[in-house]
mmCIF file of C-alpha atoms in Angstrom:
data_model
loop_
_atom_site.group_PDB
_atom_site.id
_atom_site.type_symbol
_atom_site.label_atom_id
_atom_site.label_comp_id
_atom_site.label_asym_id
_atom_site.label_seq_id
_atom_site.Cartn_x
_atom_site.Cartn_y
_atom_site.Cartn_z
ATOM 1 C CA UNK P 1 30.089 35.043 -3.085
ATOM 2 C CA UNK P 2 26.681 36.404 -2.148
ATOM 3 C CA UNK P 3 25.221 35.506 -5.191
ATOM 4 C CA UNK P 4 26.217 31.862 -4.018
ATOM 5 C CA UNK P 5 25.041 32.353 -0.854
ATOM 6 C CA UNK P 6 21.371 33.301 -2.234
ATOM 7 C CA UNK P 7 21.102 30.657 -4.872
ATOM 8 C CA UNK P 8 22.331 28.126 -2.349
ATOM 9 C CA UNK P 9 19.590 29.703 0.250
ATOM 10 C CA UNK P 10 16.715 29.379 -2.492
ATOM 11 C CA UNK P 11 17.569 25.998 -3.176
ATOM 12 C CA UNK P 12 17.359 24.666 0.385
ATOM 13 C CA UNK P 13 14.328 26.439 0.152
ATOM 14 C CA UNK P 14 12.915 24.597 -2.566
ATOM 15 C CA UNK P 15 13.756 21.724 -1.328
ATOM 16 C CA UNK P 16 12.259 22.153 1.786
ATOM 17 C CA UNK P 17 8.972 23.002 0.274
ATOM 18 C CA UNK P 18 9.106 20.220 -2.053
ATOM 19 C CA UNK P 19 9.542 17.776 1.456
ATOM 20 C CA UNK P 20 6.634 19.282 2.896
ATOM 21 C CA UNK P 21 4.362 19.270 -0.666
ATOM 22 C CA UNK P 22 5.191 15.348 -0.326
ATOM 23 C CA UNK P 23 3.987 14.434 2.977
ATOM 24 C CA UNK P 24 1.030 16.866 2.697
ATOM 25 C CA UNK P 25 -0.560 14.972 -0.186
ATOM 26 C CA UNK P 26 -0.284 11.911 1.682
ATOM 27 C CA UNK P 27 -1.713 13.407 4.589
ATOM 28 C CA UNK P 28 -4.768 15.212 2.960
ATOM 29 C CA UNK P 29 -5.354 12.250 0.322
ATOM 30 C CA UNK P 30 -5.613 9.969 3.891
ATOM 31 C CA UNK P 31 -8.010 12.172 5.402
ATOM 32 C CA UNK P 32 -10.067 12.422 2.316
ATOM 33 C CA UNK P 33 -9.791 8.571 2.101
ATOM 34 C CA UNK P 34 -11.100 8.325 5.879
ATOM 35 C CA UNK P 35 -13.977 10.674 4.725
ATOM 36 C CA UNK P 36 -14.956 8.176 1.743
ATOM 37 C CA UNK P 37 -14.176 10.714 -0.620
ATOM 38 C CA UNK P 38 -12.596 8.104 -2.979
ATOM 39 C CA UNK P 39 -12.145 9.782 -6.158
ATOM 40 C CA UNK P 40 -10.744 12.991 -4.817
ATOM 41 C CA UNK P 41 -8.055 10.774 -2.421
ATOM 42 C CA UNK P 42 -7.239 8.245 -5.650
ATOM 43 C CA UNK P 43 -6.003 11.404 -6.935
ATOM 44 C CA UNK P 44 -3.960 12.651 -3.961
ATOM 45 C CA UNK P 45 -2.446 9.155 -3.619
ATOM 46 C CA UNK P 46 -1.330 9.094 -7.226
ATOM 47 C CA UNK P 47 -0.238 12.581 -7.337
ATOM 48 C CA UNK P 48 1.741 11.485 -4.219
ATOM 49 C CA UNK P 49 3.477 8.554 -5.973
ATOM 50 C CA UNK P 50 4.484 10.855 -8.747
ATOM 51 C CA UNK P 51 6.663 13.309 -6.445
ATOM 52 C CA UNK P 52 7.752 10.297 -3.777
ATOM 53 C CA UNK P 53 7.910 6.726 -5.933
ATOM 54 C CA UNK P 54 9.088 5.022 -2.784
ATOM 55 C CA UNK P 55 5.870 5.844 -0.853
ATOM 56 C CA UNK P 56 4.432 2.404 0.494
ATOM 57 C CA UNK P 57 2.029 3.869 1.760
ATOM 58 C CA UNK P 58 -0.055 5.631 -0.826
ATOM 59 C CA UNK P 59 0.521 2.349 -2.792
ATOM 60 C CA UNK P 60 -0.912 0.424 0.046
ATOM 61 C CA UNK P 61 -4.119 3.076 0.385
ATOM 62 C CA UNK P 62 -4.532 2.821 -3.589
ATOM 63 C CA UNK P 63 -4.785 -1.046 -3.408
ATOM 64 C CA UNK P 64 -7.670 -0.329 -0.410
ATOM 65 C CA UNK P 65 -9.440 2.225 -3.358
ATOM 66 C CA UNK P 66 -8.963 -0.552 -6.152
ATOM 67 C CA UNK P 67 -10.548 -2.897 -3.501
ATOM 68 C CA UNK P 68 -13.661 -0.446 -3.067
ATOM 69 C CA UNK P 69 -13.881 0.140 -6.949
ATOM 70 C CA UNK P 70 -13.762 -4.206 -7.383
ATOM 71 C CA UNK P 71 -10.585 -3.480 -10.011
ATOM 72 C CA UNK P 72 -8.667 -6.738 -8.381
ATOM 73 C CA UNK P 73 -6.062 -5.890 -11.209
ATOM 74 C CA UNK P 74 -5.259 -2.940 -10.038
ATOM 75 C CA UNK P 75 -5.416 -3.924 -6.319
ATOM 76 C CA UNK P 76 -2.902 -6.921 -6.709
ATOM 77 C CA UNK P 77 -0.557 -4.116 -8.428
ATOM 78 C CA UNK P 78 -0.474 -1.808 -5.674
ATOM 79 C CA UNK P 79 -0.172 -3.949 -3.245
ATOM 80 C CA UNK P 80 2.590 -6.140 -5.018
ATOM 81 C CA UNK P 81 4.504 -2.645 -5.039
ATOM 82 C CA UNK P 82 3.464 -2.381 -1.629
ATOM 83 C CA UNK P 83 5.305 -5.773 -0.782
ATOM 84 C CA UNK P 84 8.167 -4.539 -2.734
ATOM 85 C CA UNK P 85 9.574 -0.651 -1.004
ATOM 86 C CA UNK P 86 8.152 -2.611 2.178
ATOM 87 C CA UNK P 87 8.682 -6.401 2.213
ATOM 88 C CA UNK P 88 7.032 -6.762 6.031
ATOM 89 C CA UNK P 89 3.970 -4.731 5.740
ATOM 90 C CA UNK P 90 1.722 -6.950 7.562
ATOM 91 C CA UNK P 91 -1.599 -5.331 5.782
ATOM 92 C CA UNK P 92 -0.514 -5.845 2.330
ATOM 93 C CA UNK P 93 1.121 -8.685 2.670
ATOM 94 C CA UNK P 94 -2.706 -9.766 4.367
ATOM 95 C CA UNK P 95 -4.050 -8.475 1.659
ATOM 96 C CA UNK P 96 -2.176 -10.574 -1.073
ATOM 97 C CA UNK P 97 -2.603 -13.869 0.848
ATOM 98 C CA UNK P 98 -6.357 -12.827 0.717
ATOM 99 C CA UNK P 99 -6.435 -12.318 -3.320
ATOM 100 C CA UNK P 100 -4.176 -15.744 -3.627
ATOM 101 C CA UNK P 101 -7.247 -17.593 -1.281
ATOM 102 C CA UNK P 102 -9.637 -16.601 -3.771
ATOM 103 C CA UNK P 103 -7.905 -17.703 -6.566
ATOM 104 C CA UNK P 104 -7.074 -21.005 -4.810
ATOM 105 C CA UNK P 105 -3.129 -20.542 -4.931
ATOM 106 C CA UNK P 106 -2.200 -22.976 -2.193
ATOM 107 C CA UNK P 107 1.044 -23.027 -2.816
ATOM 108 C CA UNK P 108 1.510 -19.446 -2.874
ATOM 109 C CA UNK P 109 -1.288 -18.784 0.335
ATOM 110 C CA UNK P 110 1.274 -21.262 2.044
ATOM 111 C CA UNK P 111 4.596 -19.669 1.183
ATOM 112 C CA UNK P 112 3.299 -15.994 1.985
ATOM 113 C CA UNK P 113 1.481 -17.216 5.075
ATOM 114 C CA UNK P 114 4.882 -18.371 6.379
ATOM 115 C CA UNK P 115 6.288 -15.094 5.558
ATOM 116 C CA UNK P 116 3.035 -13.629 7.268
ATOM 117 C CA UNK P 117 3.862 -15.652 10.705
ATOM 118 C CA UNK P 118 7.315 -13.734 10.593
ATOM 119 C CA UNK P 119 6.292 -10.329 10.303
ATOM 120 C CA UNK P 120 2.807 -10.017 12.115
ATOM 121 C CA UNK P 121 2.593 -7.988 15.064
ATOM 122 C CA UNK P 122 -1.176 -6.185 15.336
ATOM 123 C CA UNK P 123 -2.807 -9.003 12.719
ATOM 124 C CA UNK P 124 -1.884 -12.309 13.848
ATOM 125 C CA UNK P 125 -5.442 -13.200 14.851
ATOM 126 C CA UNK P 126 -6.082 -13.564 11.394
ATOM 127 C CA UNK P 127 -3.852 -16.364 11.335
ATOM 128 C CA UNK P 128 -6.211 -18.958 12.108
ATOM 129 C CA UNK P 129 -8.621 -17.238 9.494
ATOM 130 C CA UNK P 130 -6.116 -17.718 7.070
ATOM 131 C CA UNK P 131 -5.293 -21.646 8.309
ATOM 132 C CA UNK P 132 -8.986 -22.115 8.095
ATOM 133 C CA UNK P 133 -9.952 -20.988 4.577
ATOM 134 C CA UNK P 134 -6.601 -22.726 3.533
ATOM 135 C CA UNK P 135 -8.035 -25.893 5.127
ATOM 136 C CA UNK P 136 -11.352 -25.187 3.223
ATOM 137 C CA UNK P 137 -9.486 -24.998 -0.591
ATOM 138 C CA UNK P 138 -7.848 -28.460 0.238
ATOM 139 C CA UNK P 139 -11.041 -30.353 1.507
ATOM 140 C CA UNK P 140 -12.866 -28.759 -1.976
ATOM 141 C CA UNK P 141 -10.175 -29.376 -4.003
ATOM 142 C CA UNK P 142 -9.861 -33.343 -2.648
ATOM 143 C CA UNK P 143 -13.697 -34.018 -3.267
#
């Protein structure tokens, strides 16, 4: 019975470190991130993903890096897995309707701008940004 008691006391423990190990690499690899210490937080992030898959967040950050290092691959990636653990995250879903404006998607920059209209709450002013450089495509691609 003690013996029971102990190995069910050192797993709790475990897993209580193993929480905390999670949300601390997030946490440093942000603060390294708002530092501009890219390399060092790309790490962090990915280490992050490897011990908590279902992290939208680092995803989300590592899309931001891929956007500083001009790897638009790698961007869309992260931020379609973004999209996907977290269907109304505003930023990434902002982010995608960005990368589908410079490839001149209209049909797509339409559908997820709709989606965009539903979920906004602290970027809706970059609605008419959106409307505007949609506007743009069409008059370029009518001439």
């Amino acid at each position: 019975m003690q013996k029971t008691t102990l190995y069910l006391i050192i797993i709790l423990v475990l897993l209580n470190l193993n929480v905390y190990a999670k949300e601390n690499f997030f946490n440093e690899a942000k603060e390294l991130f708002d530092k501009g210490k890219i390399e060092e937080s790309k790490f962090l992030f990915q280490r992050n993903i490897v011990f908590n898959p279902k992290d939208s967040k680092s995803y989300l950050y590592l899309a931001k890096i891929f956007e500083k290092e001009e790897n638009e691959a790698e961007k869309e990636k992260n931020i379609n897995a973004t999209l996907l653990l977290e269907s109304d995250n505003e930023e990434a879903m902002y982010m995608l309707i960005d990368i589908k404006l410079e490839k001149s998607d209209i049909k797509k920059v339409e559908e997820l701008t709709e989606k965009f209209k539903i979920i906004c709450n602290s970027l809706c002013s970059k609605l008419d940004s959106i409307e505007e450089r949609l506007s743009n495509i069409d008059v370029k691609n009518e001439s």
